[in-house]
Coordinates of C-alpha atoms and ligand atoms in Angstrom, one line a residue:
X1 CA 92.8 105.9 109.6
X2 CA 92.8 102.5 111.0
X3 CA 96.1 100.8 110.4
X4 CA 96.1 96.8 110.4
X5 CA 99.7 96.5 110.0
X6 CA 103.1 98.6 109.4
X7 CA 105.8 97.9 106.5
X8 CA 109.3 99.5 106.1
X9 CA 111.7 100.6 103.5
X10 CA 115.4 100.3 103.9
X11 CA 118.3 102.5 102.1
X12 CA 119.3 100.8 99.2
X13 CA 123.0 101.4 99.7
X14 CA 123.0 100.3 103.5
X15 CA 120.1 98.1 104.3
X16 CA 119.6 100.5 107.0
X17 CA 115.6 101.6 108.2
X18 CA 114.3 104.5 106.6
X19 CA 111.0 104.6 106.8
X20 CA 107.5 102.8 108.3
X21 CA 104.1 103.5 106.8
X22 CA 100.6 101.9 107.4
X23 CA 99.9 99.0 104.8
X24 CA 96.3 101.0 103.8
X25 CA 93.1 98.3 104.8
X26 CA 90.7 97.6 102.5
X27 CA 87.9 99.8 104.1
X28 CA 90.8 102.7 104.2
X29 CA 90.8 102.2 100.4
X30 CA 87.2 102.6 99.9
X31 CA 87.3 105.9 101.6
X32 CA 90.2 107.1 99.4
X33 CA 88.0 105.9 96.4
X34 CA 85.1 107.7 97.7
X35 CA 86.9 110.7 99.2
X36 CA 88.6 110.5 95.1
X37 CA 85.1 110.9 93.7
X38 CA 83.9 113.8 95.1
X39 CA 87.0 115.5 94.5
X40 CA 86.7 114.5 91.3
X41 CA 83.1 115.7 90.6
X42 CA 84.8 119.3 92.2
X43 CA 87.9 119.2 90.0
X44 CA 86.3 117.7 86.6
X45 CA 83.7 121.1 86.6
X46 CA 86.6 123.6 86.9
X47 CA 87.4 125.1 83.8
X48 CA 90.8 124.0 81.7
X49 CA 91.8 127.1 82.6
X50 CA 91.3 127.1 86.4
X51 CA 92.7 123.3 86.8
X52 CA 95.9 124.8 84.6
X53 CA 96.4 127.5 87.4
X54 CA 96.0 124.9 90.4
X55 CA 98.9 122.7 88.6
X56 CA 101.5 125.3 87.9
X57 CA 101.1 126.6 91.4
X58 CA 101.6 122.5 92.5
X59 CA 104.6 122.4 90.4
X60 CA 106.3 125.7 91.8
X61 CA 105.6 123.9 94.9
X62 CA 107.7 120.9 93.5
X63 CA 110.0 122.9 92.7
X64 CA 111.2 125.1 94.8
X65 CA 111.4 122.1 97.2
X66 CA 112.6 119.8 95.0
X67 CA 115.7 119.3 97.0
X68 CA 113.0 117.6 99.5
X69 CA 112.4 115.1 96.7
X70 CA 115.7 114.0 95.8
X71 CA 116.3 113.3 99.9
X72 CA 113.4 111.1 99.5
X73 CA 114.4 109.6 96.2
X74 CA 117.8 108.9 96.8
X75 CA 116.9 107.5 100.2
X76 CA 114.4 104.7 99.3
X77 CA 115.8 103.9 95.6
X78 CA 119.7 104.1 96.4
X79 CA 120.0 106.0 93.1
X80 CA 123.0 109.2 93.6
X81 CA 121.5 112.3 93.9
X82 CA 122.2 113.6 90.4
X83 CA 120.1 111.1 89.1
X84 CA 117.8 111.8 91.8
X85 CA 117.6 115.6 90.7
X86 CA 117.1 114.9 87.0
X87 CA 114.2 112.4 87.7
X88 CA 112.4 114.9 89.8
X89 CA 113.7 117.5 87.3
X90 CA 112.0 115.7 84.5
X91 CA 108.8 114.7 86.4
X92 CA 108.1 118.7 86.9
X93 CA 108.3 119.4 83.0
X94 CA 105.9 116.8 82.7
X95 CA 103.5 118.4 85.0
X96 CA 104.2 121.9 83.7
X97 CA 103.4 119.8 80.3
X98 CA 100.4 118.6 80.7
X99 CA 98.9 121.5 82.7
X100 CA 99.7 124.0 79.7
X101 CA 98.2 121.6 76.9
X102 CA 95.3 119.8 78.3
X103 CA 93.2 122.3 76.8
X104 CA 94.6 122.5 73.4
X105 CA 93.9 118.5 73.0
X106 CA 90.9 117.8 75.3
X107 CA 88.2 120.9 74.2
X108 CA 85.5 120.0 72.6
X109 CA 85.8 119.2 68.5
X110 CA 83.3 119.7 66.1
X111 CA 82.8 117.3 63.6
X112 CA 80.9 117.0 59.7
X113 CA 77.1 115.5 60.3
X114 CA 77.4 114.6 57.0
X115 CA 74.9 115.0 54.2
X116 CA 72.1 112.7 55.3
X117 CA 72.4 114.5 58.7
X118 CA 73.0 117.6 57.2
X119 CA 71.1 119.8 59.5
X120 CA 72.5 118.4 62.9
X121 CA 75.7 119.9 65.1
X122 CA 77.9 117.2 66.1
X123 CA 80.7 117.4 68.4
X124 CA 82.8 114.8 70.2
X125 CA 83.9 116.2 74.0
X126 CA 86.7 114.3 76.3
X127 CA 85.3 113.3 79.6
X128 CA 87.7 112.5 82.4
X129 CA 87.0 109.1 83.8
X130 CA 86.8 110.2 87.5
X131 CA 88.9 108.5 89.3
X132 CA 92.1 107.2 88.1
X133 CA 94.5 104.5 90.2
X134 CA 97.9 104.7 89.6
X135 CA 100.0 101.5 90.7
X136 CA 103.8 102.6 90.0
X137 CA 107.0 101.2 89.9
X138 CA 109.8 101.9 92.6
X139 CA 112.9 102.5 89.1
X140 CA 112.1 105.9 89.0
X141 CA 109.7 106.6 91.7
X142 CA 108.6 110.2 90.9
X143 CA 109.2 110.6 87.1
X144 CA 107.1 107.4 86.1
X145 CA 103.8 107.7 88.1
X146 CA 103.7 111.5 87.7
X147 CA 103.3 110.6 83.6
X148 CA 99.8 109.0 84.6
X149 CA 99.9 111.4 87.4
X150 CA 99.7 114.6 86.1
X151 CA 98.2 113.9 82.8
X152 CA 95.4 112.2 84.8
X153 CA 94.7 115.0 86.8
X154 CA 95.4 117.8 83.9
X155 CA 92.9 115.7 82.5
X156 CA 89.9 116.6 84.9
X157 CA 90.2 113.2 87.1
X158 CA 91.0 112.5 90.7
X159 CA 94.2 110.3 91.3
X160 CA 94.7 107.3 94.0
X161 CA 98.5 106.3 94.0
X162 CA 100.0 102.8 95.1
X163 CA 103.8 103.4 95.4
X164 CA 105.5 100.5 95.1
X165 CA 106.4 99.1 98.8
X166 CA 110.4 99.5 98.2
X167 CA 109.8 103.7 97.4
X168 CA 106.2 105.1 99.2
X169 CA 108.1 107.9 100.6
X170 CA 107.5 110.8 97.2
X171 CA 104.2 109.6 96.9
X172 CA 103.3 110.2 100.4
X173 CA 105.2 113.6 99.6
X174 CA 103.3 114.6 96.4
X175 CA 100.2 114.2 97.6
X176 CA 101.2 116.1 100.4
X177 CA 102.4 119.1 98.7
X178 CA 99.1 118.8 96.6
X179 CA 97.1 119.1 99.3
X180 CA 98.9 122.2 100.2
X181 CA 97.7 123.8 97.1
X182 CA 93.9 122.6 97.2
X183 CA 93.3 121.8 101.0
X184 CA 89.7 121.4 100.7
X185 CA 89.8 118.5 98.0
X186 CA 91.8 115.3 98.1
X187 CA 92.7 115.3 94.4
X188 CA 95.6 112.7 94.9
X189 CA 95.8 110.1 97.8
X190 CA 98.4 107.7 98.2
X191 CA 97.6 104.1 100.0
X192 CA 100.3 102.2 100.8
X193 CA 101.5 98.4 100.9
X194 CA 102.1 95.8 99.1
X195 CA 100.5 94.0 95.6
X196 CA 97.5 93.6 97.4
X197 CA 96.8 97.7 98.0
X198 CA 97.0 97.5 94.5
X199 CA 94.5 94.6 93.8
X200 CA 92.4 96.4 96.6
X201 CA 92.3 100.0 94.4
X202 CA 90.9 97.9 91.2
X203 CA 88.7 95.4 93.3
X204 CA 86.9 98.7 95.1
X205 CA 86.2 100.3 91.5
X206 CA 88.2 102.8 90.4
X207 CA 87.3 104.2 86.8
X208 CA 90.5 103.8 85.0
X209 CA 94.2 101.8 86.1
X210 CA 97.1 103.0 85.1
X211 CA 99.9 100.3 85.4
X212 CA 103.7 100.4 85.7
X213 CA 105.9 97.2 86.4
X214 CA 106.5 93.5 85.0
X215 CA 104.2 92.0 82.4
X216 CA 103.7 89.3 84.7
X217 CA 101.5 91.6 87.4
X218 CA 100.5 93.3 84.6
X219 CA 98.6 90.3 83.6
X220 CA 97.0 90.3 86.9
X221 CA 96.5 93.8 86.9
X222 CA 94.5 93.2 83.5
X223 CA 92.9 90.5 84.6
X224 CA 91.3 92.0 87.5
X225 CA 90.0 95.1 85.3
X226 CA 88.7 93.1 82.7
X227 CA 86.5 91.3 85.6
X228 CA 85.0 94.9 86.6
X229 CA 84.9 96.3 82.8
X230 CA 87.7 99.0 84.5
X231 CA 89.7 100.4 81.1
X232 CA 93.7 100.1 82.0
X233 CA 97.2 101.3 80.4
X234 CA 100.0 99.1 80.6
X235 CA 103.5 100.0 80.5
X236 CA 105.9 97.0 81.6
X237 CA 109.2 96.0 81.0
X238 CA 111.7 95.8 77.9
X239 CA 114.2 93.9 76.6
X240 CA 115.8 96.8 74.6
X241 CA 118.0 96.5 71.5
X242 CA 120.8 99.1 70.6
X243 CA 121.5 98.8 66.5
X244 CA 124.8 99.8 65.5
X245 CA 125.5 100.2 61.8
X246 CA 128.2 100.3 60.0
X247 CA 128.6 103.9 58.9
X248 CA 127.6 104.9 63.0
X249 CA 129.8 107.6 65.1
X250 CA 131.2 104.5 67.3
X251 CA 132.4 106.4 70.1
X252 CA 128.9 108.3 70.4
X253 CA 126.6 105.0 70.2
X254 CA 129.1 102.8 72.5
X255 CA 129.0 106.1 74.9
X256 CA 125.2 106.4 75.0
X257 CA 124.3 102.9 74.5
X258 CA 126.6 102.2 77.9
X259 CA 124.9 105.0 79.6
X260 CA 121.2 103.3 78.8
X261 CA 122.1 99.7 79.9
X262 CA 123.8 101.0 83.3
X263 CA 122.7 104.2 84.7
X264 CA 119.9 104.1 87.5
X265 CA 121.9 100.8 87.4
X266 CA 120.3 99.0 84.9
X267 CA 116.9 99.3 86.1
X268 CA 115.6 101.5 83.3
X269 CA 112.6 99.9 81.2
X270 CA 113.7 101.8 78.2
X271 CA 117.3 100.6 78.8
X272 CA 119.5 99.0 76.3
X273 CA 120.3 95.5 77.3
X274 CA 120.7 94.3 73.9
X275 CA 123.0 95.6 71.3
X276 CA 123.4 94.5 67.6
X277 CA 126.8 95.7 65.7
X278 CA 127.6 95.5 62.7
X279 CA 130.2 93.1 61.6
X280 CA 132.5 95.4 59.9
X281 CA 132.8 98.2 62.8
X282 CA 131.7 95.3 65.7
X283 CA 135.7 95.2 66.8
X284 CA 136.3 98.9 67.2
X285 CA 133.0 99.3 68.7
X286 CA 132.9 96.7 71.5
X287 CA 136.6 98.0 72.3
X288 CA 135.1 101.8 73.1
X289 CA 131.9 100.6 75.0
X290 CA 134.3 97.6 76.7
X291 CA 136.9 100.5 78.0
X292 CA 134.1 102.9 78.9
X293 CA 132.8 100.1 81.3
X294 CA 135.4 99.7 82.5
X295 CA 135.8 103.5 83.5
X296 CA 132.2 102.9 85.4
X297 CA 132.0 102.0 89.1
X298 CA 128.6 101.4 90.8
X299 CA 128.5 103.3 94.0
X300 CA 129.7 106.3 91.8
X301 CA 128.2 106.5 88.5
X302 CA 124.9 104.7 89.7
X303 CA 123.4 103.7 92.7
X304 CA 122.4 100.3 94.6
X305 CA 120.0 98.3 93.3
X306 CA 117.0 99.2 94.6
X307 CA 114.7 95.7 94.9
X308 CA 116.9 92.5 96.5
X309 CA 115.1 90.0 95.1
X310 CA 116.2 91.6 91.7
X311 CA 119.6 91.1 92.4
X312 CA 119.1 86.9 92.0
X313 CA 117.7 87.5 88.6
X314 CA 120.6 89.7 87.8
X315 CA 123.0 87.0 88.7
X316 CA 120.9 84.4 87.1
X317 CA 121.3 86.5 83.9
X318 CA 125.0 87.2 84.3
X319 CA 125.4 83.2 84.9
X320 CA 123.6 82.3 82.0
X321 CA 125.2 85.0 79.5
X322 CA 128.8 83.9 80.3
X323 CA 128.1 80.1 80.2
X324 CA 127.1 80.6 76.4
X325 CA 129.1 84.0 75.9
X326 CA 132.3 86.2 76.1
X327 CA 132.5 87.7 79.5
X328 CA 134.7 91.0 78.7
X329 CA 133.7 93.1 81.6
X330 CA 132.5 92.0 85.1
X331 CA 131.7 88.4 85.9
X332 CA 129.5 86.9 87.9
X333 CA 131.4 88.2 91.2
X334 CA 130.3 91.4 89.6
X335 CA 126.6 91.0 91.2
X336 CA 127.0 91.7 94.9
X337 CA 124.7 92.1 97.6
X338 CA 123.4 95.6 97.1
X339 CA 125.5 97.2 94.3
X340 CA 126.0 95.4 90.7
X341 CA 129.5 96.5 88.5
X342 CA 129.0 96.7 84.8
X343 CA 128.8 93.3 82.9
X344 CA 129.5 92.9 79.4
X345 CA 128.8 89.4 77.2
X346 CA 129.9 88.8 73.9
X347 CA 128.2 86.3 71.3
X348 CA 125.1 85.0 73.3
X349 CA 122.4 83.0 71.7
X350 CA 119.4 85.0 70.9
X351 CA 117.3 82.0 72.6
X352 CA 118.8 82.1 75.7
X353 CA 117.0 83.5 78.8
X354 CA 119.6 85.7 79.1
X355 CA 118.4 87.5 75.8
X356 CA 114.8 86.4 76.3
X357 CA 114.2 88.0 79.1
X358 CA 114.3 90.9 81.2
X359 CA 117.4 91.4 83.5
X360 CA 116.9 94.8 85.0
X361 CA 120.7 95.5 85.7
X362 CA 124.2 96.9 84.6
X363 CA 124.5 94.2 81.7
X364 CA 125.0 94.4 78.1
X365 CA 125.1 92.0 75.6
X366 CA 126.4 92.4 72.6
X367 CA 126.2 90.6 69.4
X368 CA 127.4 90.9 66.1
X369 CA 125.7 90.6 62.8
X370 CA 126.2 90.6 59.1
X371 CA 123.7 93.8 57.8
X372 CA 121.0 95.9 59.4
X373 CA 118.7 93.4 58.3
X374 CA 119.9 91.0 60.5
X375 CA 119.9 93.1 63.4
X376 CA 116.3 94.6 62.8
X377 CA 115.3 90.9 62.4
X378 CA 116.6 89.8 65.9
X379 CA 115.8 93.1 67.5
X380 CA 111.9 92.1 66.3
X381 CA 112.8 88.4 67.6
X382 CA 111.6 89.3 71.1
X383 CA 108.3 89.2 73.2
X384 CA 109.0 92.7 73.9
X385 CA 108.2 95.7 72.0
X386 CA 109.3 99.3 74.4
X387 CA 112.2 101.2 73.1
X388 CA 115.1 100.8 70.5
X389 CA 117.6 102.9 69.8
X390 CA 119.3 102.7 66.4
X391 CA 123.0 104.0 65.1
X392 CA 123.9 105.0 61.6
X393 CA 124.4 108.3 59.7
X394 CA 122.4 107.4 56.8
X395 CA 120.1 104.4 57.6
X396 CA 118.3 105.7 60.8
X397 CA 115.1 106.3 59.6
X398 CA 115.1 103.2 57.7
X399 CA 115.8 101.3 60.4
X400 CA 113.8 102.9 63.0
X401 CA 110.9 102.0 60.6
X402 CA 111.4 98.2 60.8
X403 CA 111.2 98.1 64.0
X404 CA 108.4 96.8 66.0
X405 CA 108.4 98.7 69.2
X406 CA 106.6 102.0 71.1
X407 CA 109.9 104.5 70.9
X408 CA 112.8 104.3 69.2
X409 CA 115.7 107.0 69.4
X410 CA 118.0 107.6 66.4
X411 CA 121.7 108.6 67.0
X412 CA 120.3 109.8 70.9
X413 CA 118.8 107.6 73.7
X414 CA 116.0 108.1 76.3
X415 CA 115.1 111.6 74.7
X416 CA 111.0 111.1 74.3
X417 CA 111.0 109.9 77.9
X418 CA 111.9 113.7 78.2
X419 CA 109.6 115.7 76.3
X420 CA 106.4 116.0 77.0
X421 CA 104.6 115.7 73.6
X422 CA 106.1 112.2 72.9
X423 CA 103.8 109.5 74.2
X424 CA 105.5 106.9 76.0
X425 CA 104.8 102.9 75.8
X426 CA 105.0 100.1 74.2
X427 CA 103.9 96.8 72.0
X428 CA 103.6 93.1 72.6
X429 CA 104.7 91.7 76.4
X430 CA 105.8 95.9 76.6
X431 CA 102.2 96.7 77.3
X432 CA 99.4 98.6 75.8
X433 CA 98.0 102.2 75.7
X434 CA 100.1 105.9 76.1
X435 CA 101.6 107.7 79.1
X436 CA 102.7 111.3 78.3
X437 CA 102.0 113.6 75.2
X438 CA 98.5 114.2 74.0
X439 CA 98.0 110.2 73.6
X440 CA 98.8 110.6 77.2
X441 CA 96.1 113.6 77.7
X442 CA 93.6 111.6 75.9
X443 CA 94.4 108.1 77.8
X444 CA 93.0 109.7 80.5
X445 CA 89.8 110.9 79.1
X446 CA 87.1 109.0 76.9
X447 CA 85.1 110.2 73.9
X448 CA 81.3 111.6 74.0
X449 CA 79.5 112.2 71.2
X450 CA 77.2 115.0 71.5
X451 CA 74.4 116.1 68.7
X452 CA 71.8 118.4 68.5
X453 CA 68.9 119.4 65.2
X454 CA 70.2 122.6 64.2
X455 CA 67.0 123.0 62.3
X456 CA 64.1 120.7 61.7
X457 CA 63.9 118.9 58.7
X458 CA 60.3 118.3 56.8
X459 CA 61.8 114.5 56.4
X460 CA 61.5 112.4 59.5
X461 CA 64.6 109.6 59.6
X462 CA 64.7 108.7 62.8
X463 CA 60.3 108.5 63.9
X464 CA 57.7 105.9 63.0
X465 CA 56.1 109.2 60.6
X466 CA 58.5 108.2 57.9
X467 CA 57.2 108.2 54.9
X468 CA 58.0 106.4 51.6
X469 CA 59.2 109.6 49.8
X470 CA 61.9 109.8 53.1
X471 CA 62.8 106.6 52.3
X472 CA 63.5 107.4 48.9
X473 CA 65.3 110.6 49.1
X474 CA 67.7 107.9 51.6
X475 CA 68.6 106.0 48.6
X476 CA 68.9 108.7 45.6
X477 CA 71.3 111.1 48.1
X478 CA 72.8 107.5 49.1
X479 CA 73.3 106.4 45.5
X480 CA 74.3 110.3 44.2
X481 CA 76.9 110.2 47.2
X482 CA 78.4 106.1 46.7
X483 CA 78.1 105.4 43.0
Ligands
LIG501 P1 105.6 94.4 89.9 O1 105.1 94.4 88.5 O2 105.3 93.2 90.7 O3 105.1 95.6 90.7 C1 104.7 96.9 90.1 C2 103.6 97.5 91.0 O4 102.5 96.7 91.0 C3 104.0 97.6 92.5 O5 103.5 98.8 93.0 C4 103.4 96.4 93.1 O6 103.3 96.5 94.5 C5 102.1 96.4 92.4 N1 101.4 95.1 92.4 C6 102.0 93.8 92.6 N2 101.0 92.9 92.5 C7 99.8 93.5 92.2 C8 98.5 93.1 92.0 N3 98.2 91.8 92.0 N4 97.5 94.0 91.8 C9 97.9 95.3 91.8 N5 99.1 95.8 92.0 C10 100.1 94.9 92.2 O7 107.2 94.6 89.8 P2 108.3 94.2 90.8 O8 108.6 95.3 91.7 O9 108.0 92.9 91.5 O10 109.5 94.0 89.7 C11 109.5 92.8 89.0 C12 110.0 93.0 87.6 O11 109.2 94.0 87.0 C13 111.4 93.6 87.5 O12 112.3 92.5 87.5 C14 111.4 94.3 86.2 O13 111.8 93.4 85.2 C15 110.0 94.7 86.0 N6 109.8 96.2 86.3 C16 109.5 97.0 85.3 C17 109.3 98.3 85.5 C18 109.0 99.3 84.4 O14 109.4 100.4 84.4 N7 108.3 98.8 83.3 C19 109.4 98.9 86.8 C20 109.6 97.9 87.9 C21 109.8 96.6 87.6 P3 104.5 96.2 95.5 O15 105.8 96.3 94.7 O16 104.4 97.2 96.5 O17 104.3 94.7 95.9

């Protein structure tokens, strides 16, 4: 490999070195691709049955190492190592997931010719792309690429991973263990680096992106397909709301709503950061969630944040909530240089950027409205469209039904990100197209119609030969079947 230039990653929690890894050239990344495509010519002629096999036997791999993992995890992403094992936890189910359904949701489906084709098969298969690039995020750096991961290569495509530059370190590992399993193919590479790796996977033709991170480089990332007709999904950030009615189980919904805005610090894109209570329980609840906060230390109950430069728009966020707002846990002291304590704002104005956009840390706001109405109303008021969760023992459906988002949890958070048959993603500025489930299966492949003359027919449709009488048995079977 020819290595133009080294980065390194640094412990979250200490700033100390962890790691250094080659920042992948631009020829290096034409080899993966082209080292990717072969592999995937290999992999994409296996039977379901035969890629199923190879996966499980990679995810017993994961598994029984999975305390590897979390070493890695916790090291590069600062996140404790309980969090560490349920994210690499998780991220196996979704393998095991996608590896037992593929098959189920990607063979071939017949479909009805119809009666003017009447004497035609017609079928629709699901054709792997080839090679797929994931660029991921470094929030949860094993459970979000492996939902583009696994269901890519379930899928019958080759897989080229950018790791974000803060968390290369499981990437580097999964392929790894991968290649344990099927030496003699490369069926998932990891280049790493900065943006620009990224740019580089897109710009040397890969057949399908799949993006996690801010809508901003999503943009880019879009932008740059669009130019070389390469499909792409997009899952980016959130500004999630939390609706609390007034018939809700208060100390459940503060409880889990707290949990969603600060574990893995904050930096969840299905996190709450927004929460809407009703008027006539808003007291009682805002006293549960603002003693539970106060019961939550970072350092303890979640880790460091993980990016530094987040930490600036995390205190830009806290500054701008409490100069409009109710501070009534943390203040802006509470953003430090590596670890953020819980924040909680009462009352800010659903125009501020505080509530606008997305802050990516330990802070809730919370404001208060007159009826469900209202609060589906703001909740909708946002360029964002991920995940909601709503409260209420009667009203949940209801609610969830107004909303206009990807996911929304009632009486529960974060669930679907669990189970493998949910799809995952979102609407608006939240992105486009499905990670996980069979959307997720089928993301990864596209359709192709297949037909074939199961007989001849005397009448020629589709040849210069045709004849008037064809023509007319067109209409009267057109006219019988439309009138
Ligand atoms: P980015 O969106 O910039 O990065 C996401 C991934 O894209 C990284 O691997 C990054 O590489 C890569 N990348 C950056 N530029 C390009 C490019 N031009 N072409 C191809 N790939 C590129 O996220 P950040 O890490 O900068 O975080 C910024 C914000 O994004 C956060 O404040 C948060 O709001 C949001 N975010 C949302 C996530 C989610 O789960 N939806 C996850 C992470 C962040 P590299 O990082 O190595 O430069």
């Amino acid at each position: 490999m020819s290595i133009d230039a080294q980065f390194s990653t640094f412990h979250p929690a200490t700033g100390e070195r962890f790691g250094e890894y080659p920042i992948t050239s631009d020829e290096e990344v034409a080899s993966a691709v082209a080292r990717a495509r072969a592999a995937a010519a290999w992999w994409s002629g296996l039977s379901f049955g035969q890629r199923r096999r190879i996966l499980r036997s990679w995810n017993s791999l994961l598994i029984e190492h999975l305390d590897d993992a979390v070493e890695l995890i916790v090291a590069e992403s600062g996140k404790p190592r309980s969090d560490a094992q349920l994210e690499a936890a998780l991220a196996c189910e979704h393998v095991d997931w996608a590896a037992r359904k593929a098959q189920f949701y990607l063979h071939a489906h017949h479909r009805s010719p119809g009666l003017l084709m009447a004497n035609m098969s017609a079928r629709v298969d699901r054709v792997p792309y080839g090679v797929v690039g994931v660029i991921g995020p470094w929030n949860y750096p094993i459970f979000t690429p492996m939902g583009s991961i696994a269901y890519a290569l379930a899928a019958g495509n080759a897989v080229i991973f950018k790791p974000s530059e803060f968390t290369p370190a499981i990437g580097l590992w999964l392929a790894k263990t991968l290649n344990e399993i099927v030496p003699e193919h490369q069926l998932l590479q990891v280049v790493t680096g900065a943006g620009s790796v990224g740019a580089s996977l897109i710009a040397h033709g890969v057949d399908k992106i799949s993006f996690t991170g801010s809508t901003a480089t999503a943009k880019k990332v879009a932008a740059a397909c669009v130019e070389r007709m390469i499909p792409f999904v997009l899952e980016c950030g959130g500004k999630d709301p939390v609706l609390v009615d007034r018939d809700a189980q208060l100390e459940r919904a503060a409880e889990h709503a707290l949990w969603s805005g600060m574990s893995n610090a904050g930096q969840s894109c299905i996190g709450a950061e927004r929460i809407y209570v009703h008027r006539e329980v808003a007291d009682r609840f805002i006293e549960i969630l603002k003693t539970r906060a106060n019961e939550i230390k970072a350092g303890v109950n979640y880790g460091a944040a993980t990016r530094p430069a987040q930490l600036e728009i995390i205190k830009r966020h806290v500054d701008d909530a409490s100069s409009h707002g109710q501070v009534i846990v943390g203040d802006s002291t509470s953003v430090g240089e590596r670890f953020v304590e819980p924040v909680i704002v009462l009352n800010v104005p659903e125009n501020a950027p505080s509530m606008r956009e997305e802050t990516f840390g330990p802070v809730l706001i919370v404001n208060t409205v007159n009826d469900m109405d209202e609060a589906v109303q703001k909740a909708n008021d946002t360029p964002f469209g991920l995940a909601a969760s709503v409260w209420s023992k009667r009203n949940g459906e209801k609610i969830a039904a107004q909303l206009h988002c990807g996911m929304v949890s009632i009486n529960s958070v974060f669930t679907f990100a669990a189970m493998g048959s949910m799809p995952f993603g979102g609407v608006k500025d939240s992105g486009m197209g499905r990670i996980h489930g069979p959307e997720g299966l089928l993301e990864f492949t596209y359709p192709r119609s297949v037909v074939k003359p199961r007989f001849n027919l005397p009448l020629e449709f589709t040849s210069f030969k045709r004849t008037v009488f064809a023509d007319k048995v067109i209409t009267t079977l057109s006219r019988i079947r439309h009138k």
